Short mmCIF file of C-alpha atoms and ligand atoms in Angstrom, two decimals:
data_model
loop_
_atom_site.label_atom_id
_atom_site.label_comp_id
_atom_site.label_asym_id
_atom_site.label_seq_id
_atom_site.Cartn_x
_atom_site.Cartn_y
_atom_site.Cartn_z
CA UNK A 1 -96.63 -37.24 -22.51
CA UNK A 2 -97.50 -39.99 -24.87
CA UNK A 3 -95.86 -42.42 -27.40
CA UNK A 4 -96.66 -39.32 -30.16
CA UNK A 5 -95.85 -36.94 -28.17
CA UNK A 6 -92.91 -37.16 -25.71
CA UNK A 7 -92.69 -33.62 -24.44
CA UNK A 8 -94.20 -33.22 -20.06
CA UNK A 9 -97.31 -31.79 -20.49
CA UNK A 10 -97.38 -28.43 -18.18
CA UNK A 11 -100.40 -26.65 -16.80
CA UNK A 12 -99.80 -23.50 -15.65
CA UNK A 13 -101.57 -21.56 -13.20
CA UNK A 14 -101.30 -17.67 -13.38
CA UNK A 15 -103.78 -14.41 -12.04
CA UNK A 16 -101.80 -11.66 -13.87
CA UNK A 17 -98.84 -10.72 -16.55
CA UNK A 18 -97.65 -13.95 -16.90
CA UNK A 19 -94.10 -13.24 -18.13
CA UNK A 20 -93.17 -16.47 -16.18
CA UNK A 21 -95.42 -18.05 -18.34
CA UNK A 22 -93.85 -16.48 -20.89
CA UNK A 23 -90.51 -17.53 -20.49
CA UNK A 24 -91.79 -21.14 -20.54
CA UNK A 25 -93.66 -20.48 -23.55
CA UNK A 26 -90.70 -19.26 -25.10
CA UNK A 27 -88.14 -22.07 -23.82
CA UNK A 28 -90.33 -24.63 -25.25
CA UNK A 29 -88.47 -25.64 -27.75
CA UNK A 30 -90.01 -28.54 -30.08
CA UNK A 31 -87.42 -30.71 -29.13
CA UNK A 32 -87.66 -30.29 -25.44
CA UNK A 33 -88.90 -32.04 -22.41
CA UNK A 34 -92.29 -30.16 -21.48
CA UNK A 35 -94.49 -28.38 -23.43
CA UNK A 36 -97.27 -25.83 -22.28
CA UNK A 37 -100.38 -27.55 -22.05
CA UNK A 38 -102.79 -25.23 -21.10
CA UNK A 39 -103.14 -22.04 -18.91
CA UNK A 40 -105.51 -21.18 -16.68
CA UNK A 41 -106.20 -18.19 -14.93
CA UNK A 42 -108.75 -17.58 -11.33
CA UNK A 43 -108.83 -13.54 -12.49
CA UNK A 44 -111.04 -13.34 -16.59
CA UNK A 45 -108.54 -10.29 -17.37
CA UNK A 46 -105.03 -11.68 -16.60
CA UNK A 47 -103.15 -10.28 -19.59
CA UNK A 48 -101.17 -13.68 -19.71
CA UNK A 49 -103.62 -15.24 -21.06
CA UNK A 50 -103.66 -13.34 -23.90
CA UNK A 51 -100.03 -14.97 -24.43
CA UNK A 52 -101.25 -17.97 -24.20
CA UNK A 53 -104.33 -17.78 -26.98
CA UNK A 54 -101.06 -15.96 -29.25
CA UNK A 55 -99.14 -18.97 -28.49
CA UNK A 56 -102.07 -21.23 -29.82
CA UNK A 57 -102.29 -22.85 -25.80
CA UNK A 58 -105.70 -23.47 -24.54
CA UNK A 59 -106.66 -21.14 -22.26
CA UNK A 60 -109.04 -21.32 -18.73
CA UNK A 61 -110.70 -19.02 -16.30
CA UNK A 62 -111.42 -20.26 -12.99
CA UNK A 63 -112.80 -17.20 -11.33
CA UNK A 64 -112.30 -17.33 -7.75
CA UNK A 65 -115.18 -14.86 -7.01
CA UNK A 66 -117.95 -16.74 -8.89
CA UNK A 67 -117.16 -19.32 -5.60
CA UNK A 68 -118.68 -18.84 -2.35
CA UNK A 69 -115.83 -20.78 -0.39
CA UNK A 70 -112.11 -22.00 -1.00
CA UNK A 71 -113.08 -25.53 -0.97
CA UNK A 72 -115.57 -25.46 -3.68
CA UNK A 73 -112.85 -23.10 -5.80
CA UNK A 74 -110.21 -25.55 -5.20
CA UNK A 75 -112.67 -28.56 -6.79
CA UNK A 76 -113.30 -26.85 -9.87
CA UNK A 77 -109.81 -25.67 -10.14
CA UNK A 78 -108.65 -29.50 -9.83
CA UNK A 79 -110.89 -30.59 -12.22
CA UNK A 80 -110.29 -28.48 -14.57
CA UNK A 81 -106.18 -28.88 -14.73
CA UNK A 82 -106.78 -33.21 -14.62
CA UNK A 83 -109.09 -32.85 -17.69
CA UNK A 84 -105.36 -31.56 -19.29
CA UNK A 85 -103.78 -34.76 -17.89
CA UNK A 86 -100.34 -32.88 -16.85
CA UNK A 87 -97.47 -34.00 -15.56
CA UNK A 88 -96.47 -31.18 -14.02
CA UNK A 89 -98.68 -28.16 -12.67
CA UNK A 90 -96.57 -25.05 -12.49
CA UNK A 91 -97.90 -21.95 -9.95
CA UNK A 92 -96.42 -18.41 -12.22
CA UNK A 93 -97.60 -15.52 -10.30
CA UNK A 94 -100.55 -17.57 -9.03
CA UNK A 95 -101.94 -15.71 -6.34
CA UNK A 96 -104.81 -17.80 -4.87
CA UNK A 97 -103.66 -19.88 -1.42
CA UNK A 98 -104.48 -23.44 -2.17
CA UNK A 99 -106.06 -25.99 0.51
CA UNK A 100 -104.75 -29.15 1.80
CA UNK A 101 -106.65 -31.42 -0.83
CA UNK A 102 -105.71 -29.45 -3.52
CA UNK A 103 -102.09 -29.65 -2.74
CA UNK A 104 -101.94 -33.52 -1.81
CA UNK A 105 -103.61 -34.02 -5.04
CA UNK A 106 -100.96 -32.56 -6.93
CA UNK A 107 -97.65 -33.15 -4.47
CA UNK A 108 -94.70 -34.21 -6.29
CA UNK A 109 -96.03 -32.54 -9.40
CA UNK A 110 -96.91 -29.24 -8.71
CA UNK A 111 -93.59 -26.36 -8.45
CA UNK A 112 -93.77 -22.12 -7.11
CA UNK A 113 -91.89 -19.48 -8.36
CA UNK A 114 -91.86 -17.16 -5.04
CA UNK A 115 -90.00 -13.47 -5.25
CA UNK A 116 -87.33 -14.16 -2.53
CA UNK A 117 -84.98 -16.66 -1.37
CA UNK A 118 -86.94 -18.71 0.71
CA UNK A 119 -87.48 -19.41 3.49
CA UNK A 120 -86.48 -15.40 3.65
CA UNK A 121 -89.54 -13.33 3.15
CA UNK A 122 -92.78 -15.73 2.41
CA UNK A 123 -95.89 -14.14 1.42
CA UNK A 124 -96.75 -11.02 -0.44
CA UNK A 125 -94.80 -7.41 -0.98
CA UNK A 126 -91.05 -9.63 -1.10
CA UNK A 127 -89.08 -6.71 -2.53
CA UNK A 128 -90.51 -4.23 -0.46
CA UNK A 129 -89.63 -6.49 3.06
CA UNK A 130 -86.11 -7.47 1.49
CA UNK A 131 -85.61 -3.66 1.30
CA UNK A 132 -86.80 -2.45 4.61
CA UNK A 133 -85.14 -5.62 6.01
CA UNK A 134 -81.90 -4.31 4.59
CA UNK A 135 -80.48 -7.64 3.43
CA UNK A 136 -77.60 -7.24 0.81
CA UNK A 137 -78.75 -10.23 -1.57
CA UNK A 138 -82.56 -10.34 -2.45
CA UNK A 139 -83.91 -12.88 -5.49
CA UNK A 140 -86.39 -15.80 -5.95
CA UNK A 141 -86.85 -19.68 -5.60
CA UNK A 142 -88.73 -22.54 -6.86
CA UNK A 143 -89.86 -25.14 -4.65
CA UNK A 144 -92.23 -27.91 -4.54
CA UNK A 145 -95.79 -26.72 -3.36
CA UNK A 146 -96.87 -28.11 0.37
CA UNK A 147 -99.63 -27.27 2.63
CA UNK A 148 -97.52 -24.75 4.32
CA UNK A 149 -97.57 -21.12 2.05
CA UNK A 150 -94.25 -20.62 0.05
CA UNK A 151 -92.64 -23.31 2.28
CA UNK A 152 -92.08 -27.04 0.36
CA UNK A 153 -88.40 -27.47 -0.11
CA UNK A 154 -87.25 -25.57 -2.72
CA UNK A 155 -85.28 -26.76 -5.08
CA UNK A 156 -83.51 -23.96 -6.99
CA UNK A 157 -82.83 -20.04 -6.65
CA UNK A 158 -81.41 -17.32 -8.28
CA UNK A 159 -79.84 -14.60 -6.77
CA UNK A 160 -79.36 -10.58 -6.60
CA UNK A 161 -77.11 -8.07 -5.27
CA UNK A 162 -79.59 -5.43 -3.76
CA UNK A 163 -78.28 -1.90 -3.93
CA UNK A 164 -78.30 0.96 -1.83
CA UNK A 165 -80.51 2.69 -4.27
CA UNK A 166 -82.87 0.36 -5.10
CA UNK A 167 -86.30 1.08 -4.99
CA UNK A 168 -88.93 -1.75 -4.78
CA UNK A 169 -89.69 -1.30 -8.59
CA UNK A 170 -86.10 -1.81 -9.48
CA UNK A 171 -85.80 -4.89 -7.35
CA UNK A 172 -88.66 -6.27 -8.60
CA UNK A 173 -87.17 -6.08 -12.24
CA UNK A 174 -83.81 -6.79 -11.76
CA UNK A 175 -85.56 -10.30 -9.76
CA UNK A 176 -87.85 -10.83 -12.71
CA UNK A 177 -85.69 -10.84 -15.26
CA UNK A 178 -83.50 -13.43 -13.37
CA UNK A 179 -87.13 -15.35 -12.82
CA UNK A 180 -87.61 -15.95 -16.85
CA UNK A 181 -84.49 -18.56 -16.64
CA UNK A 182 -84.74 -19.66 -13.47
CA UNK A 183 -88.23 -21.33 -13.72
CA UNK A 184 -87.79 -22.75 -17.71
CA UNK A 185 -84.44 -24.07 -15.66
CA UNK A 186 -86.36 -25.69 -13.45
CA UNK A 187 -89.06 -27.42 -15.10
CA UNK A 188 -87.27 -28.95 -17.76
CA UNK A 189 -85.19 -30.58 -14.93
CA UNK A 190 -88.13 -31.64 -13.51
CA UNK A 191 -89.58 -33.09 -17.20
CA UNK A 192 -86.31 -34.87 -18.04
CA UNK A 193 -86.73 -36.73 -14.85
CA UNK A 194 -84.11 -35.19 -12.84
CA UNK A 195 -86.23 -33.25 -10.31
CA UNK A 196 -88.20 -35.84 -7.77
CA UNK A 197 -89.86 -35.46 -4.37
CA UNK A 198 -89.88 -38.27 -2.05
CA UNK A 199 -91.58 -38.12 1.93
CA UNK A 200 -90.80 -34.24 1.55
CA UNK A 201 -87.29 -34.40 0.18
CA UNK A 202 -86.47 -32.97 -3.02
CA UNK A 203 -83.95 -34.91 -5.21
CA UNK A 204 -82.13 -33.77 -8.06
CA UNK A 205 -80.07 -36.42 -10.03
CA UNK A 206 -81.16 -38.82 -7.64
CA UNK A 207 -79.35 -37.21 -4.35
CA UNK A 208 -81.02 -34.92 -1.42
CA UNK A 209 -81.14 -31.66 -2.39
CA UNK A 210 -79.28 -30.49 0.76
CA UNK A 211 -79.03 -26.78 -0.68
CA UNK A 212 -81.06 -24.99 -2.97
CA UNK A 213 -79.48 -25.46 -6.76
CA UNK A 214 -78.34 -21.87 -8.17
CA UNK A 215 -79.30 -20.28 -11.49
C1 LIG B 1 -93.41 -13.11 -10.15
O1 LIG B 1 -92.55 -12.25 -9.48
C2 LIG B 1 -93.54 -14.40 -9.39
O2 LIG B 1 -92.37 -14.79 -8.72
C3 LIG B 1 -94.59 -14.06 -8.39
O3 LIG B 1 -95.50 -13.23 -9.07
C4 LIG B 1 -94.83 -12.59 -10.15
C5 LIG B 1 -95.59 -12.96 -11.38
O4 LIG B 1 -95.15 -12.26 -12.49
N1 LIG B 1 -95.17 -15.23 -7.80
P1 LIG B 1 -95.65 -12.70 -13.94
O5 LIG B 1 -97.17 -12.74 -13.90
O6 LIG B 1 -95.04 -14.03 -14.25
O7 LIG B 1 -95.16 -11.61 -14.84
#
């Protein structure tokens, strides 16, 4: 964000399709609050960032195996998304754990898309548990990145009835297609100001966000 230029800047962390990143791509509007900064990616063949180099975004790869421990990972990762200057750091289908000085680094500024509604089913395979677990609404949630995996407060969902037939694929769809407005939802709350987190409580519009918002 600067004088020229009054759109959020957004990095975005992915490790795979990146249609999350997508939809943000594609919400961008000129006229709108964020724009995508750059992407970067910890895998070298995450197919998103192919939409990102169409897109004209510069592009990263932070590859998580070329490290020999988190901590070191986590450095070059932070470096690498100040050198952008963002105001916000978005996590789309980021699937790398993040340490405790990575995340109070970024807290405040730094949002999760995670494939349930939280704090149901945190952590990998979401569709898969939702279905097992038998649970007649399944969908997804943003929240605020803390130390503690897929649990900051989370500040928005959006939700699915699960049917009898579903299989995990067709969860997973029906979810992600719900995803691609939830998250553009989301962040350009968060770049027009509206979205804040104070000691651990998320505000939107200035009040407590008692219960999550729904898209
Ligand atoms: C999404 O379901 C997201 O919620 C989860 O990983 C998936 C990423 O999909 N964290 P994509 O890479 O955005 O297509």
């Amino acid at each position: 964000m600067t004088a020229s230029d009054p759109a959020l800047a957004v990095v975005v962390l992915i490790s795979g399709t990146g249609s999350n990143l997508q939809a943000l791509i594609d919400a961008a509007t000129a006229d709108g609050p964020y724009r995508v900064g750059a992407v970067i990616s910890n895998r070298p063949a995450a197919p998103g960032l192919q939409r990102a180099a169409t897109a004209g975004i510069p592009t990263r790869v932070i590859d998580h195996t070329q490290f020999t421990d988190r901590a070191s990972f986590d450095s070059a990762l932070s470096k690498q998304i100040m050198a952008f200057e963002p105001g916000l750091v978005v996590l789309a289908g980021f699937m790398r754990v993040l340490g405790g000085d990575f995340v109070s680094r970024f807290v405040g500024r730094m949002l999760n898309i995670h494939p349930s509604l939280l704090p149901a089913f945190p952590g990998l395979h979401t569709h898969r548990r939702a279905l097992e677990s038998g649970v007649s609404e399944h969908g997804a949630s943003v929240h605020f990145v803390t130390e503690q995996l897929d649990g900051g407060p989370v500040v928005a969902q959006t939700r699915v009835a699960v049917n009898a037939t579903d299989t995990e694929e067709q969860l997973a769809a029906r979810v992600l297609v719900r995803e691609h407005l939830l998250l553009p939802q989301v962040v350009s709350w968060f770049a027009a100001g509206r979205l804040t987190l104070n000691d651990g409580q998320a505000y939107f519009n200035g009040s407590p966000i008692t219960s999550p918002l729904q898209c």
